[in-house]
């Protein structure tokens, strides 16, 4: 859902593929062998099918040869997880102001207290904070709790939908290019 939102905003050619309900299987962790099993099962029915696995940055210990095979490409986020690319303070503030009403202030103060100044000034530059923090389990739930907004991880695409094209991290666009190339879009 995050990638689809970013593809729509950026006008990326892979957007149509996302809209047409591509087959995808969440890994729920780094269970790449399960993903490969699904891919090979599909391949037994449709031999020319192509696939792409996009791993979070916390999967740094997996080697490419454990994942890649004929017709199955691999991408890896530099940051800890996909949700890490939502940590653009101005976007989060705008989102909570639009949705949070009376409780936007405490959420914004929480964000100001938790996010290092370097990230506020350069949210598109990688840093240990952005590359090593599981924001979907830490900062974002607490941020939405402060705002008293019932936003769950499955709803985080709503944040992405609020982004402007110039607020989308360049790595996201690069990964969408990789997906398009891997699946032949």
PDB file of C-alpha atoms in Angstrom:
ATOM      1  CA  UNK A   1       0.000   0.000   0.000  1.00  0.00           C
ATOM      2  CA  UNK A   2       2.884   2.353   0.727  1.00  0.00           C
ATOM      3  CA  UNK A   3       4.515   1.675  -2.625  1.00  0.00           C
ATOM      4  CA  UNK A   4       1.200   2.052  -4.428  1.00  0.00           C
ATOM      5  CA  UNK A   5       0.597   5.440  -2.773  1.00  0.00           C
ATOM      6  CA  UNK A   6       4.086   6.640  -3.664  1.00  0.00           C
ATOM      7  CA  UNK A   7       3.746   5.333  -7.232  1.00  0.00           C
ATOM      8  CA  UNK A   8       0.496   7.264  -7.657  1.00  0.00           C
ATOM      9  CA  UNK A   9       1.922  10.522  -6.290  1.00  0.00           C
ATOM     10  CA  UNK A  10       5.098  10.265  -8.353  1.00  0.00           C
ATOM     11  CA  UNK A  11       3.272   9.181 -11.511  1.00  0.00           C
ATOM     12  CA  UNK A  12       5.540   6.132 -11.724  1.00  0.00           C
ATOM     13  CA  UNK A  13       4.791   3.604 -14.466  1.00  0.00           C
ATOM     14  CA  UNK A  14       4.539   0.778 -11.927  1.00  0.00           C
ATOM     15  CA  UNK A  15       1.394   2.371 -10.445  1.00  0.00           C
ATOM     16  CA  UNK A  16      -0.883   0.628 -12.953  1.00  0.00           C
ATOM     17  CA  UNK A  17       0.600  -2.712 -12.009  1.00  0.00           C
ATOM     18  CA  UNK A  18      -0.086  -2.039  -8.321  1.00  0.00           C
ATOM     19  CA  UNK A  19      -3.677  -1.019  -9.080  1.00  0.00           C
ATOM     20  CA  UNK A  20      -4.361  -4.161 -11.080  1.00  0.00           C
ATOM     21  CA  UNK A  21      -3.876  -6.269  -7.957  1.00  0.00           C
ATOM     22  CA  UNK A  22      -0.570  -7.980  -8.538  1.00  0.00           C
ATOM     23  CA  UNK A  23      -0.004 -11.170  -6.641  1.00  0.00           C
ATOM     24  CA  UNK A  24       2.064 -10.361  -3.612  1.00  0.00           C
ATOM     25  CA  UNK A  25       2.768 -12.220  -0.451  1.00  0.00           C
ATOM     26  CA  UNK A  26       3.978 -10.418   2.667  1.00  0.00           C
ATOM     27  CA  UNK A  27       6.937 -12.132   4.305  1.00  0.00           C
ATOM     28  CA  UNK A  28       6.117 -11.150   7.889  1.00  0.00           C
ATOM     29  CA  UNK A  29       9.780 -11.000   8.676  1.00  0.00           C
ATOM     30  CA  UNK A  30      12.638 -12.324   6.621  1.00  0.00           C
ATOM     31  CA  UNK A  31      11.160 -15.659   5.651  1.00  0.00           C
ATOM     32  CA  UNK A  32      12.528 -15.581   2.144  1.00  0.00           C
ATOM     33  CA  UNK A  33      12.427 -19.359   1.735  1.00  0.00           C
ATOM     34  CA  UNK A  34       8.639 -19.216   2.015  1.00  0.00           C
ATOM     35  CA  UNK A  35       8.559 -16.473  -0.619  1.00  0.00           C
ATOM     36  CA  UNK A  36      10.782 -18.532  -2.906  1.00  0.00           C
ATOM     37  CA  UNK A  37       8.497 -21.527  -2.363  1.00  0.00           C
ATOM     38  CA  UNK A  38       5.471 -19.490  -3.432  1.00  0.00           C
ATOM     39  CA  UNK A  39       7.376 -18.175  -6.422  1.00  0.00           C
ATOM     40  CA  UNK A  40       8.424 -21.649  -7.586  1.00  0.00           C
ATOM     41  CA  UNK A  41       4.867 -22.962  -7.100  1.00  0.00           C
ATOM     42  CA  UNK A  42       3.593 -20.163  -9.341  1.00  0.00           C
ATOM     43  CA  UNK A  43       6.411 -20.819 -11.770  1.00  0.00           C
ATOM     44  CA  UNK A  44       5.354 -24.455 -12.129  1.00  0.00           C
ATOM     45  CA  UNK A  45       2.016 -23.176 -13.452  1.00  0.00           C
ATOM     46  CA  UNK A  46       3.310 -20.089 -15.293  1.00  0.00           C
ATOM     47  CA  UNK A  47       6.964 -20.780 -16.285  1.00  0.00           C
ATOM     48  CA  UNK A  48       7.671 -17.238 -17.499  1.00  0.00           C
ATOM     49  CA  UNK A  49       6.422 -15.466 -14.386  1.00  0.00           C
ATOM     50  CA  UNK A  50       8.808 -12.958 -12.826  1.00  0.00           C
ATOM     51  CA  UNK A  51       9.075 -11.905  -9.233  1.00  0.00           C
ATOM     52  CA  UNK A  52      10.694  -9.336  -6.997  1.00  0.00           C
ATOM     53  CA  UNK A  53      11.440  -9.589  -3.302  1.00  0.00           C
ATOM     54  CA  UNK A  54      11.913  -6.307  -1.460  1.00  0.00           C
ATOM     55  CA  UNK A  55      13.537  -6.803   1.919  1.00  0.00           C
ATOM     56  CA  UNK A  56      13.694  -4.389   4.794  1.00  0.00           C
ATOM     57  CA  UNK A  57      17.094  -3.175   5.909  1.00  0.00           C
ATOM     58  CA  UNK A  58      16.933  -5.398   8.973  1.00  0.00           C
ATOM     59  CA  UNK A  59      17.565  -8.355   6.637  1.00  0.00           C
ATOM     60  CA  UNK A  60      21.181  -7.376   6.134  1.00  0.00           C
ATOM     61  CA  UNK A  61      22.366 -10.794   7.302  1.00  0.00           C
ATOM     62  CA  UNK A  62      20.753 -12.589   4.343  1.00  0.00           C
ATOM     63  CA  UNK A  63      23.042 -13.063   1.377  1.00  0.00           C
ATOM     64  CA  UNK A  64      21.762 -12.524  -2.149  1.00  0.00           C
ATOM     65  CA  UNK A  65      22.285 -16.167  -3.133  1.00  0.00           C
ATOM     66  CA  UNK A  66      19.875 -17.209  -0.362  1.00  0.00           C
ATOM     67  CA  UNK A  67      17.129 -15.262  -2.090  1.00  0.00           C
ATOM     68  CA  UNK A  68      17.794 -14.686  -5.791  1.00  0.00           C
ATOM     69  CA  UNK A  69      17.039 -17.296  -8.432  1.00  0.00           C
ATOM     70  CA  UNK A  70      16.092 -17.326 -12.103  1.00  0.00           C
ATOM     71  CA  UNK A  71      13.187 -14.936 -12.624  1.00  0.00           C
ATOM     72  CA  UNK A  72      13.250 -13.727  -9.033  1.00  0.00           C
ATOM     73  CA  UNK A  73      14.998 -10.414  -8.357  1.00  0.00           C
ATOM     74  CA  UNK A  74      15.948  -8.916  -5.027  1.00  0.00           C
ATOM     75  CA  UNK A  75      15.830  -5.401  -3.660  1.00  0.00           C
ATOM     76  CA  UNK A  76      16.790  -4.167  -0.225  1.00  0.00           C
ATOM     77  CA  UNK A  77      15.890  -0.987   1.556  1.00  0.00           C
ATOM     78  CA  UNK A  78      18.815   0.914   3.027  1.00  0.00           C
ATOM     79  CA  UNK A  79      16.673   1.869   5.989  1.00  0.00           C
ATOM     80  CA  UNK A  80      15.374  -0.535   8.620  1.00  0.00           C
ATOM     81  CA  UNK A  81      11.905  -0.919   7.087  1.00  0.00           C
ATOM     82  CA  UNK A  82       9.633   0.587   4.461  1.00  0.00           C
ATOM     83  CA  UNK A  83       7.905   2.684   7.117  1.00  0.00           C
ATOM     84  CA  UNK A  84      11.230   4.404   7.786  1.00  0.00           C
ATOM     85  CA  UNK A  85      10.654   6.432   4.620  1.00  0.00           C
ATOM     86  CA  UNK A  86       7.608   8.022   6.279  1.00  0.00           C
ATOM     87  CA  UNK A  87       9.839   9.768   8.808  1.00  0.00           C
ATOM     88  CA  UNK A  88       9.666  13.166   7.188  1.00  0.00           C
ATOM     89  CA  UNK A  89       8.785  15.469  10.098  1.00  0.00           C
ATOM     90  CA  UNK A  90       6.889  18.040   8.021  1.00  0.00           C
ATOM     91  CA  UNK A  91       4.756  15.299   6.448  1.00  0.00           C
ATOM     92  CA  UNK A  92       3.966  13.738   9.820  1.00  0.00           C
ATOM     93  CA  UNK A  93       3.101  17.125  11.308  1.00  0.00           C
ATOM     94  CA  UNK A  94       0.871  17.975   8.354  1.00  0.00           C
ATOM     95  CA  UNK A  95      -0.852  14.598   8.592  1.00  0.00           C
ATOM     96  CA  UNK A  96      -1.563  14.848  12.310  1.00  0.00           C
ATOM     97  CA  UNK A  97      -2.732  18.471  12.025  1.00  0.00           C
ATOM     98  CA  UNK A  98      -5.239  17.437   9.360  1.00  0.00           C
ATOM     99  CA  UNK A  99      -6.431  14.423  11.335  1.00  0.00           C
ATOM    100  CA  UNK A 100      -5.555  15.146  14.942  1.00  0.00           C
ATOM    101  CA  UNK A 101      -7.458  18.278  15.705  1.00  0.00           C
ATOM    102  CA  UNK A 102      -7.102  19.093  19.406  1.00  0.00           C
ATOM    103  CA  UNK A 103      -4.455  16.451  19.992  1.00  0.00           C
ATOM    104  CA  UNK A 104      -2.063  17.441  17.226  1.00  0.00           C
ATOM    105  CA  UNK A 105      -0.009  19.570  19.637  1.00  0.00           C
ATOM    106  CA  UNK A 106       1.057  16.728  21.971  1.00  0.00           C
ATOM    107  CA  UNK A 107       1.894  14.520  18.990  1.00  0.00           C
ATOM    108  CA  UNK A 108       4.005  17.229  17.378  1.00  0.00           C
ATOM    109  CA  UNK A 109       5.786  17.845  20.680  1.00  0.00           C
ATOM    110  CA  UNK A 110       6.459  14.111  20.947  1.00  0.00           C
ATOM    111  CA  UNK A 111       7.919  14.130  17.443  1.00  0.00           C
ATOM    112  CA  UNK A 112      10.074  17.158  18.262  1.00  0.00           C
ATOM    113  CA  UNK A 113      11.368  15.389  21.381  1.00  0.00           C
ATOM    114  CA  UNK A 114      12.077  12.025  19.730  1.00  0.00           C
ATOM    115  CA  UNK A 115      13.528  12.853  16.311  1.00  0.00           C
ATOM    116  CA  UNK A 116      17.145  14.034  16.256  1.00  0.00           C
ATOM    117  CA  UNK A 117      17.685  17.557  14.876  1.00  0.00           C
ATOM    118  CA  UNK A 118      19.740  16.208  11.972  1.00  0.00           C
ATOM    119  CA  UNK A 119      16.692  14.261  10.733  1.00  0.00           C
ATOM    120  CA  UNK A 120      14.502  17.353  10.999  1.00  0.00           C
ATOM    121  CA  UNK A 121      16.945  19.279   8.837  1.00  0.00           C
ATOM    122  CA  UNK A 122      17.759  16.475   6.374  1.00  0.00           C
ATOM    123  CA  UNK A 123      15.090  13.739   6.463  1.00  0.00           C
ATOM    124  CA  UNK A 124      16.246  12.354   3.111  1.00  0.00           C
ATOM    125  CA  UNK A 125      19.794  11.775   4.252  1.00  0.00           C
ATOM    126  CA  UNK A 126      20.450   8.366   5.760  1.00  0.00           C
ATOM    127  CA  UNK A 127      21.525   8.187   9.365  1.00  0.00           C
ATOM    128  CA  UNK A 128      21.878   5.493  12.029  1.00  0.00           C
ATOM    129  CA  UNK A 129      18.572   6.709  13.494  1.00  0.00           C
ATOM    130  CA  UNK A 130      16.746   6.197  10.186  1.00  0.00           C
ATOM    131  CA  UNK A 131      18.607   3.045   9.145  1.00  0.00           C
ATOM    132  CA  UNK A 132      18.411   1.121  12.417  1.00  0.00           C
ATOM    133  CA  UNK A 133      15.109   2.005  14.090  1.00  0.00           C
ATOM    134  CA  UNK A 134      11.896  -0.041  13.670  1.00  0.00           C
ATOM    135  CA  UNK A 135       9.608   3.001  13.429  1.00  0.00           C
ATOM    136  CA  UNK A 136       6.484   0.918  12.822  1.00  0.00           C
ATOM    137  CA  UNK A 137       6.952  -0.536  16.313  1.00  0.00           C
ATOM    138  CA  UNK A 138       8.294   2.516  18.133  1.00  0.00           C
ATOM    139  CA  UNK A 139       7.970   6.131  17.034  1.00  0.00           C
ATOM    140  CA  UNK A 140       4.899   5.936  14.794  1.00  0.00           C
ATOM    141  CA  UNK A 141       2.567   4.078  17.204  1.00  0.00           C
ATOM    142  CA  UNK A 142       3.573   6.401  20.059  1.00  0.00           C
ATOM    143  CA  UNK A 143       3.156   9.440  17.803  1.00  0.00           C
ATOM    144  CA  UNK A 144      -0.388   8.408  16.878  1.00  0.00           C
ATOM    145  CA  UNK A 145      -1.174   7.543  20.481  1.00  0.00           C
ATOM    146  CA  UNK A 146      -0.184  11.100  21.453  1.00  0.00           C
ATOM    147  CA  UNK A 147      -2.489  12.413  18.734  1.00  0.00           C
ATOM    148  CA  UNK A 148      -5.232  10.046  19.892  1.00  0.00           C
ATOM    149  CA  UNK A 149      -5.584   8.795  16.333  1.00  0.00           C
ATOM    150  CA  UNK A 150      -6.360   5.115  15.746  1.00  0.00           C
ATOM    151  CA  UNK A 151      -3.798   4.701  12.972  1.00  0.00           C
ATOM    152  CA  UNK A 152      -2.446   1.154  12.677  1.00  0.00           C
ATOM    153  CA  UNK A 153       0.480  -0.094  10.628  1.00  0.00           C
ATOM    154  CA  UNK A 154      -1.888  -1.196   7.859  1.00  0.00           C
ATOM    155  CA  UNK A 155      -3.084   2.421   7.672  1.00  0.00           C
ATOM    156  CA  UNK A 156       0.339   4.021   7.248  1.00  0.00           C
ATOM    157  CA  UNK A 157      -0.277   4.390   3.529  1.00  0.00           C
ATOM    158  CA  UNK A 158      -2.561   7.283   4.544  1.00  0.00           C
ATOM    159  CA  UNK A 159       0.594   9.147   5.561  1.00  0.00           C
ATOM    160  CA  UNK A 160       2.253   8.362   2.225  1.00  0.00           C
ATOM    161  CA  UNK A 161      -0.860   9.638   0.435  1.00  0.00           C
ATOM    162  CA  UNK A 162      -0.292  13.046   2.062  1.00  0.00           C
ATOM    163  CA  UNK A 163       3.204  13.389   0.636  1.00  0.00           C
ATOM    164  CA  UNK A 164       4.042  15.631  -2.258  1.00  0.00           C
ATOM    165  CA  UNK A 165       6.141  14.239  -5.089  1.00  0.00           C
ATOM    166  CA  UNK A 166       9.235  16.104  -3.852  1.00  0.00           C
ATOM    167  CA  UNK A 167       8.788  14.555  -0.381  1.00  0.00           C
ATOM    168  CA  UNK A 168       9.242  10.999  -1.655  1.00  0.00           C
ATOM    169  CA  UNK A 169      12.708   9.671  -0.864  1.00  0.00           C
ATOM    170  CA  UNK A 170      14.812   8.990  -4.011  1.00  0.00           C
ATOM    171  CA  UNK A 171      15.398   5.392  -2.904  1.00  0.00           C
ATOM    172  CA  UNK A 172      11.659   4.731  -3.157  1.00  0.00           C
ATOM    173  CA  UNK A 173      11.689   5.836  -6.786  1.00  0.00           C
ATOM    174  CA  UNK A 174      14.743   3.653  -7.406  1.00  0.00           C
ATOM    175  CA  UNK A 175      12.990   0.599  -5.912  1.00  0.00           C
ATOM    176  CA  UNK A 176       9.938   1.232  -8.074  1.00  0.00           C
ATOM    177  CA  UNK A 177      12.229   1.356 -11.115  1.00  0.00           C
ATOM    178  CA  UNK A 178      13.702  -1.991 -10.023  1.00  0.00           C
ATOM    179  CA  UNK A 179      10.244  -3.501  -9.607  1.00  0.00           C
ATOM    180  CA  UNK A 180       9.185  -2.266 -13.053  1.00  0.00           C
ATOM    181  CA  UNK A 181      12.312  -3.716 -14.622  1.00  0.00           C
ATOM    182  CA  UNK A 182      12.043  -7.033 -12.776  1.00  0.00           C
ATOM    183  CA  UNK A 183       8.427  -7.659 -13.737  1.00  0.00           C
ATOM    184  CA  UNK A 184       8.637  -6.162 -17.210  1.00  0.00           C
ATOM    185  CA  UNK A 185       6.391  -3.119 -16.789  1.00  0.00           C
TER     186      UNK A 185
END
